[in-house]
mmCIF file of C-alpha atoms in Angstrom:
data_model
loop_
_atom_site.group_PDB
_atom_site.id
_atom_site.type_symbol
_atom_site.label_atom_id
_atom_site.label_comp_id
_atom_site.label_asym_id
_atom_site.label_seq_id
_atom_site.Cartn_x
_atom_site.Cartn_y
_atom_site.Cartn_z
ATOM 1 C CA MET J 1 0.000 0.000 0.000
ATOM 2 C CA SER J 2 1.330 3.471 -0.926
ATOM 3 C CA LYS J 3 2.240 5.867 1.835
ATOM 4 C CA ARG J 4 0.131 8.991 2.199
ATOM 5 C CA THR J 5 2.657 11.795 1.915
ATOM 6 C CA GLY J 6 2.506 15.485 2.716
ATOM 7 C CA ILE J 7 5.049 17.823 1.149
ATOM 8 C CA LEU J 8 5.354 21.238 2.769
ATOM 9 C CA LEU J 9 7.054 24.075 0.879
ATOM 10 C CA ILE J 10 8.080 26.859 3.250
ATOM 11 C CA ASN J 11 9.293 30.377 2.480
ATOM 12 C CA LEU J 12 9.976 33.374 4.690
ATOM 13 C CA GLY J 13 6.642 35.124 4.210
ATOM 14 C CA SER J 14 5.194 38.526 3.416
ATOM 15 C CA PRO J 15 2.832 41.124 4.844
ATOM 16 C CA GLU J 16 -0.832 40.387 4.183
ATOM 17 C CA ALA J 17 -1.288 43.756 2.473
ATOM 18 C CA PRO J 18 0.903 46.718 1.451
ATOM 19 C CA ASN J 19 -0.110 48.920 4.376
ATOM 20 C CA VAL J 20 1.555 50.059 7.588
ATOM 21 C CA GLU J 21 -0.375 47.773 9.942
ATOM 22 C CA SER J 22 0.212 44.578 7.932
ATOM 23 C CA ILE J 23 3.885 45.378 7.453
ATOM 24 C CA ARG J 24 4.239 46.145 11.160
ATOM 25 C CA ILE J 25 2.728 42.769 12.108
ATOM 26 C CA PHE J 26 4.998 40.959 9.652
ATOM 27 C CA LEU J 27 8.152 42.756 10.811
ATOM 28 C CA LYS J 28 7.307 42.199 14.462
ATOM 29 C CA GLN J 29 6.954 38.442 13.932
ATOM 30 C CA PHE J 30 10.142 38.325 11.887
ATOM 31 C CA LEU J 31 12.354 40.514 14.051
ATOM 32 C CA LEU J 32 11.243 38.979 17.360
ATOM 33 C CA ASP J 33 12.444 35.566 16.214
ATOM 34 C CA GLN J 34 15.535 34.953 18.334
ATOM 35 C CA ARG J 35 17.111 32.878 15.580
ATOM 36 C CA VAL J 36 16.971 35.968 13.361
ATOM 37 C CA VAL J 37 17.915 38.676 15.878
ATOM 38 C CA THR J 38 20.002 37.184 18.665
ATOM 39 C CA LEU J 39 20.061 40.200 20.980
ATOM 40 C CA PRO J 40 18.501 39.620 24.430
ATOM 41 C CA HIS J 41 14.757 40.318 24.300
ATOM 42 C CA TRP J 42 14.957 42.762 27.228
ATOM 43 C CA LEU J 43 17.326 44.885 25.139
ATOM 44 C CA TRP J 44 15.887 44.368 21.654
ATOM 45 C CA LYS J 45 12.119 44.627 22.258
ATOM 46 C CA PRO J 46 12.110 48.301 23.394
ATOM 47 C CA ILE J 47 14.299 49.273 20.409
ATOM 48 C CA LEU J 48 12.081 47.312 18.038
ATOM 49 C CA LYS J 49 8.865 48.818 19.396
ATOM 50 C CA ALA J 50 10.026 52.432 19.742
ATOM 51 C CA ILE J 51 12.277 52.837 16.713
ATOM 52 C CA VAL J 52 12.477 49.973 14.223
ATOM 53 C CA LEU J 53 8.804 49.099 13.717
ATOM 54 C CA PRO J 54 7.486 52.683 13.347
ATOM 55 C CA LEU J 55 10.255 53.714 10.943
ATOM 56 C CA ARG J 56 10.588 50.543 8.875
ATOM 57 C CA SER J 57 6.843 49.917 8.543
ATOM 58 C CA SER J 58 6.127 53.345 7.082
ATOM 59 C CA ARG J 59 9.199 53.298 4.822
ATOM 60 C CA LEU J 60 8.360 49.907 3.326
ATOM 61 C CA VAL J 61 4.756 50.685 2.346
ATOM 62 C CA GLU J 62 5.632 52.256 -0.999
ATOM 63 C CA ASN J 63 8.156 49.520 -1.742
ATOM 64 C CA TYR J 64 5.554 46.793 -1.283
ATOM 65 C CA LYS J 65 2.970 48.741 -3.283
ATOM 66 C CA LYS J 66 5.355 48.801 -6.250
ATOM 67 C CA ILE J 67 5.523 45.000 -6.444
ATOM 68 C CA TRP J 68 1.998 44.077 -5.303
ATOM 69 C CA THR J 69 -0.115 42.311 -7.923
ATOM 70 C CA THR J 70 -3.786 41.496 -8.411
ATOM 71 C CA SER J 71 -2.938 38.132 -6.802
ATOM 72 C CA GLY J 72 -1.413 39.868 -3.779
ATOM 73 C CA SER J 73 2.105 39.271 -2.520
ATOM 74 C CA PRO J 74 4.338 37.859 -5.291
ATOM 75 C CA LEU J 75 6.180 35.594 -2.854
ATOM 76 C CA ILE J 76 2.936 34.066 -1.578
ATOM 77 C CA SER J 77 1.165 33.759 -4.925
ATOM 78 C CA ILE J 78 4.259 32.187 -6.510
ATOM 79 C CA GLY J 79 4.677 29.847 -3.539
ATOM 80 C CA GLN J 80 1.085 28.678 -3.838
ATOM 81 C CA GLN J 81 1.572 28.045 -7.555
ATOM 82 C CA GLN J 82 4.770 26.127 -6.817
ATOM 83 C CA ALA J 83 2.762 23.842 -4.525
ATOM 84 C CA ILE J 84 -0.042 23.350 -7.064
ATOM 85 C CA LYS J 85 2.333 22.633 -9.945
ATOM 86 C CA LEU J 86 4.533 20.302 -7.890
ATOM 87 C CA LYS J 87 1.478 18.247 -6.920
ATOM 88 C CA GLU J 88 0.416 18.094 -10.580
ATOM 89 C CA ALA J 89 3.919 17.055 -11.645
ATOM 90 C CA ILE J 90 4.044 14.255 -9.049
ATOM 91 C CA GLY J 91 0.618 13.114 -10.213
ATOM 92 C CA LEU J 92 -0.221 10.819 -7.293
ATOM 93 C CA GLU J 93 -3.484 11.066 -5.377
ATOM 94 C CA GLU J 94 -1.823 9.979 -2.136
ATOM 95 C CA VAL J 95 0.633 12.916 -2.254
ATOM 96 C CA ASP J 96 -0.509 16.379 -1.183
ATOM 97 C CA VAL J 97 1.540 19.586 -1.342
ATOM 98 C CA LYS J 98 1.022 22.769 0.660
ATOM 99 C CA PHE J 99 2.768 26.132 0.882
ATOM 100 C CA ALA J 100 3.387 27.887 4.199
ATOM 101 C CA CYS J 101 5.289 30.871 5.590
ATOM 102 C CA CYS J 102 7.463 31.499 8.628
ATOM 103 C CA TYR J 103 5.939 34.960 9.145
ATOM 104 C CA GLY J 104 2.806 36.778 8.008
ATOM 105 C CA PRO J 105 -0.268 34.972 6.643
ATOM 106 C CA TYR J 106 -0.218 31.221 5.907
ATOM 107 C CA LEU J 107 1.887 30.535 8.997
ATOM 108 C CA ILE J 108 3.433 27.075 9.285
ATOM 109 C CA GLU J 109 1.496 26.409 12.482
ATOM 110 C CA SER J 110 -1.926 27.356 11.072
ATOM 111 C CA ILE J 111 -1.371 25.327 7.893
ATOM 112 C CA CYS J 112 -0.103 22.272 9.780
ATOM 113 C CA GLU J 113 -2.763 22.164 12.495
ATOM 114 C CA GLU J 114 -5.561 21.568 9.986
ATOM 115 C CA TRP J 115 -3.611 19.780 7.258
ATOM 116 C CA LEU J 116 -1.793 17.204 9.395
ATOM 117 C CA SER J 117 -5.033 16.232 11.113
ATOM 118 C CA THR J 118 -6.119 14.599 7.835
ATOM 119 C CA GLY J 119 -3.450 11.956 8.433
ATOM 120 C CA PHE J 120 -0.100 11.362 6.712
ATOM 121 C CA ASP J 121 2.383 8.511 6.906
ATOM 122 C CA GLN J 122 5.253 10.814 6.068
ATOM 123 C CA LEU J 123 5.904 14.544 5.946
ATOM 124 C CA ILE J 124 8.616 16.034 3.736
ATOM 125 C CA VAL J 125 9.546 19.631 4.519
ATOM 126 C CA ILE J 126 11.283 21.689 1.821
ATOM 127 C CA PRO J 127 12.436 25.098 3.065
ATOM 128 C CA LEU J 128 12.707 27.307 -0.016
ATOM 129 C CA TYR J 129 16.198 28.394 0.982
ATOM 130 C CA PRO J 130 18.826 26.681 -1.205
ATOM 131 C CA GLN J 131 21.688 27.726 1.097
ATOM 132 C CA TYR J 132 21.368 26.710 4.755
ATOM 133 C CA SER J 133 21.403 29.310 7.504
ATOM 134 C CA GLU J 134 20.319 29.070 11.116
ATOM 135 C CA THR J 135 18.322 32.257 10.468
ATOM 136 C CA THR J 136 16.214 30.658 7.711
ATOM 137 C CA THR J 137 16.262 26.864 7.356
ATOM 138 C CA GLY J 138 17.154 26.597 11.038
ATOM 139 C CA VAL J 139 13.992 28.534 11.898
ATOM 140 C CA VAL J 140 11.896 26.112 9.828
ATOM 141 C CA GLY J 141 13.387 23.079 11.580
ATOM 142 C CA HIS J 142 12.722 24.629 14.978
ATOM 143 C CA ARG J 143 9.120 25.488 14.128
ATOM 144 C CA ILE J 144 8.325 22.056 12.664
ATOM 145 C CA GLY J 145 9.900 20.441 15.725
ATOM 146 C CA ASN J 146 7.686 22.520 18.000
ATOM 147 C CA ILE J 147 4.575 21.485 16.079
ATOM 148 C CA LEU J 148 5.307 17.765 16.146
ATOM 149 C CA ASN J 149 6.790 17.506 19.643
ATOM 150 C CA PRO J 150 4.130 17.632 22.367
ATOM 151 C CA CYS J 151 3.514 21.056 23.786
ATOM 152 C CA GLN J 152 6.795 22.779 23.024
ATOM 153 C CA GLY J 153 4.956 25.949 22.056
ATOM 154 C CA GLY J 154 4.049 25.125 18.455
ATOM 155 C CA CYS J 155 0.862 23.277 19.337
ATOM 156 C CA ALA J 156 -2.153 25.558 18.963
ATOM 157 C CA PHE J 157 -3.373 24.545 22.433
ATOM 158 C CA LYS J 158 -0.059 25.605 24.069
ATOM 159 C CA CYS J 159 -0.709 23.297 27.030
ATOM 160 C CA LYS J 160 2.993 23.253 28.024
ATOM 161 C CA GLN J 161 2.488 19.821 29.632
ATOM 162 C CA PRO J 162 2.827 16.821 27.271
ATOM 163 C CA GLU J 163 0.837 14.503 29.516
ATOM 164 C CA ARG J 164 -2.129 16.903 29.370
ATOM 165 C CA CYS J 165 -1.890 17.816 25.695
ATOM 166 C CA GLN J 166 -5.304 18.483 24.161
ATOM 167 C CA ARG J 167 -4.099 18.021 20.582
ATOM 168 C CA ASP J 168 -4.955 14.733 18.878
ATOM 169 C CA ARG J 169 -1.582 13.448 17.714
ATOM 170 C CA SER J 170 -2.811 10.061 16.548
ATOM 171 C CA LYS J 171 -2.665 11.213 12.921
ATOM 172 C CA ASP J 172 0.759 12.860 13.053
ATOM 173 C CA PRO J 173 3.176 11.484 10.431
ATOM 174 C CA SER J 174 5.407 8.656 11.642
ATOM 175 C CA LEU J 175 8.227 9.747 9.326
ATOM 176 C CA VAL J 176 9.358 13.372 9.028
ATOM 177 C CA SER J 177 12.160 14.525 6.718
ATOM 178 C CA MET J 178 13.495 18.015 6.066
ATOM 179 C CA ILE J 179 15.705 19.139 3.198
ATOM 180 C CA LYS J 180 18.454 21.169 4.862
ATOM 181 C CA THR J 181 20.164 22.473 1.733
ATOM 182 C CA TYR J 182 20.302 22.101 -2.019
ATOM 183 C CA ALA J 183 23.080 24.602 -2.657
ATOM 184 C CA GLU J 184 25.049 22.048 -4.707
ATOM 185 C CA ASN J 185 22.149 20.200 -6.321
ATOM 186 C CA LYS J 186 23.076 19.550 -9.969
ATOM 187 C CA VAL J 187 19.595 20.186 -11.344
ATOM 188 C CA TYR J 188 19.352 23.433 -9.365
ATOM 189 C CA ILE J 189 22.667 24.607 -10.840
ATOM 190 C CA ASN J 190 21.677 23.445 -14.331
ATOM 191 C CA MET J 191 18.329 25.243 -14.203
ATOM 192 C CA LEU J 192 19.991 28.481 -13.077
ATOM 193 C CA SER J 193 22.501 28.104 -15.896
ATOM 194 C CA ASP J 194 19.745 27.440 -18.432
ATOM 195 C CA SER J 195 17.882 30.516 -17.211
ATOM 196 C CA ILE J 196 20.966 32.690 -17.721
ATOM 197 C CA HIS J 197 21.634 31.217 -21.169
ATOM 198 C CA GLU J 198 18.023 31.886 -22.189
ATOM 199 C CA HIS J 199 18.227 35.469 -20.909
ATOM 200 C CA ILE J 200 21.397 36.141 -22.904
ATOM 201 C CA ALA J 201 19.956 34.516 -26.032
ATOM 202 C CA ARG J 202 17.002 36.916 -25.818
ATOM 203 C CA HIS J 203 18.722 40.107 -24.687
ATOM 204 C CA GLY J 204 22.371 39.738 -25.625
ATOM 205 C CA HIS J 205 25.505 39.734 -23.466
ATOM 206 C CA SER J 206 26.135 42.239 -20.712
ATOM 207 C CA GLU J 207 29.586 43.309 -19.544
ATOM 208 C CA ARG J 208 29.220 41.735 -16.087
ATOM 209 C CA LEU J 209 27.094 39.138 -14.308
ATOM 210 C CA VAL J 210 26.435 39.833 -10.625
ATOM 211 C CA VAL J 211 25.338 36.822 -8.570
ATOM 212 C CA SER J 212 23.651 38.387 -5.551
ATOM 213 C CA PHE J 213 22.716 36.479 -2.392
ATOM 214 C CA HIS J 214 20.825 37.765 0.626
ATOM 215 C CA GLY J 215 23.289 39.128 3.158
ATOM 216 C CA LEU J 216 23.909 37.963 6.714
ATOM 217 C CA PRO J 217 25.671 39.600 9.681
ATOM 218 C CA LYS J 218 29.261 38.410 10.009
ATOM 219 C CA ARG J 219 28.655 37.498 13.649
ATOM 220 C CA CYS J 220 26.384 34.675 12.440
ATOM 221 C CA ILE J 221 29.231 33.247 10.352
ATOM 222 C CA GLU J 222 31.645 33.617 13.268
ATOM 223 C CA ARG J 223 29.260 31.484 15.338
ATOM 224 C CA GLY J 224 29.489 28.678 12.802
ATOM 225 C CA ASP J 225 26.667 29.394 10.356
ATOM 226 C CA PRO J 226 27.617 27.672 7.041
ATOM 227 C CA TYR J 227 25.659 30.114 4.873
ATOM 228 C CA ALA J 228 28.578 32.009 3.318
ATOM 229 C CA ASP J 229 30.380 28.780 2.403
ATOM 230 C CA GLN J 230 27.239 27.411 0.782
ATOM 231 C CA CYS J 231 26.750 30.601 -1.235
ATOM 232 C CA ARG J 232 30.337 30.266 -2.450
ATOM 233 C CA LYS J 233 29.742 26.633 -3.461
ATOM 234 C CA THR J 234 26.645 27.587 -5.454
ATOM 235 C CA PHE J 235 28.527 30.444 -7.098
ATOM 236 C CA ASP J 236 31.553 28.305 -8.008
ATOM 237 C CA LEU J 237 29.388 25.551 -9.505
ATOM 238 C CA LEU J 238 27.348 28.072 -11.471
ATOM 239 C CA ARG J 239 30.479 29.792 -12.757
ATOM 240 C CA ALA J 240 31.870 26.460 -13.953
ATOM 241 C CA GLN J 241 28.571 25.701 -15.682
ATOM 242 C CA LEU J 242 28.667 29.083 -17.450
ATOM 243 C CA ASN J 243 32.269 28.784 -18.582
ATOM 244 C CA ASP J 244 31.180 28.784 -22.237
ATOM 245 C CA LEU J 245 29.848 32.354 -21.907
ATOM 246 C CA LYS J 246 33.257 33.813 -21.011
ATOM 247 C CA ILE J 247 31.553 36.444 -18.872
ATOM 248 C CA GLN J 248 33.061 38.079 -15.788
ATOM 249 C CA MET J 249 31.058 37.057 -12.710
ATOM 250 C CA THR J 250 31.046 38.475 -9.184
ATOM 251 C CA MET J 251 29.399 37.135 -6.024
ATOM 252 C CA THR J 252 27.804 39.801 -3.808
ATOM 253 C CA PHE J 253 25.452 40.163 -0.833
ATOM 254 C CA GLN J 254 22.389 42.410 -0.601
ATOM 255 C CA SER J 255 19.644 43.572 1.796
ATOM 256 C CA ARG J 256 21.790 44.787 4.665
ATOM 257 C CA PHE J 257 19.777 45.787 7.739
ATOM 258 C CA GLY J 258 20.914 47.484 10.937
ATOM 259 C CA TYR J 259 24.401 48.487 12.042
ATOM 260 C CA ASP J 260 26.171 45.124 12.251
ATOM 261 C CA GLU J 261 29.037 44.270 9.934
ATOM 262 C CA TRP J 262 27.567 42.151 7.134
ATOM 263 C CA LEU J 263 28.993 39.821 4.534
ATOM 264 C CA LEU J 264 30.901 41.522 1.732
ATOM 265 C CA PRO J 265 31.125 42.575 -1.009
ATOM 266 C CA SER J 266 27.893 44.552 -0.989
ATOM 267 C CA THR J 267 25.789 44.331 -4.155
ATOM 268 C CA GLU J 268 25.180 48.077 -4.084
ATOM 269 C CA GLU J 269 28.870 48.895 -3.658
ATOM 270 C CA VAL J 270 29.930 46.562 -6.480
ATOM 271 C CA LEU J 271 27.360 48.105 -8.833
ATOM 272 C CA THR J 272 28.603 51.571 -7.869
ATOM 273 C CA GLU J 273 32.195 50.563 -8.642
ATOM 274 C CA TYR J 274 31.174 49.084 -11.987
ATOM 275 C CA ALA J 275 29.244 52.177 -13.061
ATOM 276 C CA GLN J 276 32.014 54.552 -12.025
ATOM 277 C CA ALA J 277 34.567 52.392 -13.861
ATOM 278 C CA GLY J 278 32.634 52.772 -17.111
ATOM 279 C CA ILE J 279 30.770 49.465 -17.117
ATOM 280 C CA LYS J 280 27.478 50.163 -18.882
ATOM 281 C CA THR J 281 25.490 46.904 -18.769
ATOM 282 C CA VAL J 282 25.107 44.452 -15.901
ATOM 283 C CA ASP J 283 22.956 41.359 -15.449
ATOM 284 C CA VAL J 284 21.939 40.346 -11.914
ATOM 285 C CA ILE J 285 20.677 36.953 -10.775
ATOM 286 C CA CYS J 286 19.731 36.008 -7.194
ATOM 287 C CA PRO J 287 20.098 32.208 -6.789
ATOM 288 C CA GLY J 288 19.136 32.261 -3.107
ATOM 289 C CA PHE J 289 15.563 33.302 -3.942
ATOM 290 C CA PRO J 290 13.470 30.468 -5.472
ATOM 291 C CA ALA J 291 10.572 32.935 -5.731
ATOM 292 C CA ASP J 292 10.652 36.601 -6.639
ATOM 293 C CA CYS J 293 9.882 38.931 -3.757
ATOM 294 C CA LEU J 294 10.599 42.403 -2.361
ATOM 295 C CA GLU J 295 14.366 41.816 -2.410
ATOM 296 C CA THR J 296 14.437 40.960 -6.110
ATOM 297 C CA LEU J 297 11.503 42.842 -7.637
ATOM 298 C CA GLU J 298 11.979 46.096 -5.735
ATOM 299 C CA GLU J 299 15.506 46.180 -4.311
ATOM 300 C CA ILE J 300 17.290 44.818 -7.405
ATOM 301 C CA SER J 301 14.922 45.552 -10.304
ATOM 302 C CA LEU J 302 13.947 49.062 -9.196
ATOM 303 C CA GLN J 303 16.200 50.521 -6.483
ATOM 304 C CA LEU J 304 19.577 49.210 -7.591
ATOM 305 C CA LYS J 305 18.742 49.559 -11.273
ATOM 306 C CA ALA J 306 18.064 53.273 -10.698
ATOM 307 C CA HIS J 307 21.185 53.555 -8.537
ATOM 308 C CA PHE J 308 23.351 51.944 -11.236
ATOM 309 C CA LYS J 309 22.104 54.443 -13.806
ATOM 310 C CA GLU J 310 22.606 57.379 -11.432
ATOM 311 C CA GLN J 311 26.229 56.326 -10.994
ATOM 312 C CA GLY J 312 26.839 56.284 -14.753
ATOM 313 C CA GLY J 313 25.667 52.848 -15.858
ATOM 314 C CA LYS J 314 23.280 52.356 -18.761
ATOM 315 C CA ASP J 315 21.219 49.258 -17.965
ATOM 316 C CA LEU J 316 20.829 46.712 -15.166
ATOM 317 C CA ARG J 317 18.870 43.635 -16.200
ATOM 318 C CA TYR J 318 17.437 41.359 -13.545
ATOM 319 C CA ILE J 319 17.188 37.655 -14.420
ATOM 320 C CA PRO J 320 14.000 36.359 -12.739
ATOM 321 C CA ALA J 321 13.963 33.636 -10.100
ATOM 322 C CA LEU J 322 12.985 30.123 -11.167
ATOM 323 C CA ASN J 323 9.601 30.724 -9.495
ATOM 324 C CA ASP J 324 6.847 28.298 -10.576
ATOM 325 C CA SER J 325 8.366 27.808 -14.032
ATOM 326 C CA GLU J 326 8.987 24.342 -15.432
ATOM 327 C CA ARG J 327 12.634 24.754 -14.410
ATOM 328 C CA GLY J 328 11.661 25.629 -10.850
ATOM 329 C CA ILE J 329 9.393 22.591 -10.565
ATOM 330 C CA GLN J 330 12.126 20.345 -12.011
ATOM 331 C CA VAL J 331 14.408 21.431 -9.165
ATOM 332 C CA LEU J 332 11.792 20.496 -6.563
ATOM 333 C CA LEU J 333 11.125 17.144 -8.250
ATOM 334 C CA ASN J 334 14.831 16.351 -8.224
ATOM 335 C CA ILE J 335 15.081 17.193 -4.523
ATOM 336 C CA LEU J 336 12.344 14.608 -3.938
ATOM 337 C CA LYS J 337 13.758 11.892 -6.214
ATOM 338 C CA ASP J 338 15.065 9.669 -3.393
ATOM 339 C CA PHE J 339 11.795 9.640 -1.447
ATOM 340 C CA LYS J 340 9.299 6.815 -1.830
ATOM 341 C CA PHE J 341 5.651 7.765 -2.201
#
């Protein structure tokens, strides 16, 4: 008899709407996660409440409005389509696929409470973060563990005492697996390479290719987070795959927040240097984002494109994420190839 399998795709999340209140709720959830901001709560919470949330929430409204679609948040609508198309590609009635978020609407806990109660033999969790970090994939593992371990805080009843737990766990999956990384997955690298080749075939060569990953404070790396090494592995494999293009490639880090020292080189600083050195055309791809979102659609495609031109460049062309394209679904299918359904 075939196992009944649940596959859970998880991304960071998004505000429910492009307004101050929704953004404030989203940022509060995100920035109070102690795996994301490791400062003591007694120190961080007053700063967050008095300074960060009021300023950041109002500043981000216009940014979110620029990328919002008739389907809502791009990250969420793409994630939901990824789940639908992955289920269709698997083509088995006994396999169900859902999309959930760490913060904002469609929270992991709310999706799992109802969904897991239908009964699964196995649960496969795919964090949509190709490169592992304690601040992203680590958060997912912690949250899933809380949901499936009696009364550790993830259970909706929050009983705190396993022997008195009110949640019916009789239908919880007996086998739970989580994909920790796919930074070196061959199909992932091939699909990124194919995407770049297709872009160049349509639009012609640029003078530089910037491979931009989300940044991370250096203190996280100093504490043993493997994220920077995994970004480098993805970059090196992609560069080898693109050897036929003979294009100069640079790995950078974007989306710096706060006053900590972050991973370098900065995407913005590299683009500034290129423009001031007379480089006129640059392509940018962001392999760490399986779905387009604020960081790609607004920060790269709008903000940094305008910045590059202001500094003397002519054109910055963003190469879209794999999203719910056939290539993107092929990556997810390959990640699942060793599982039995």
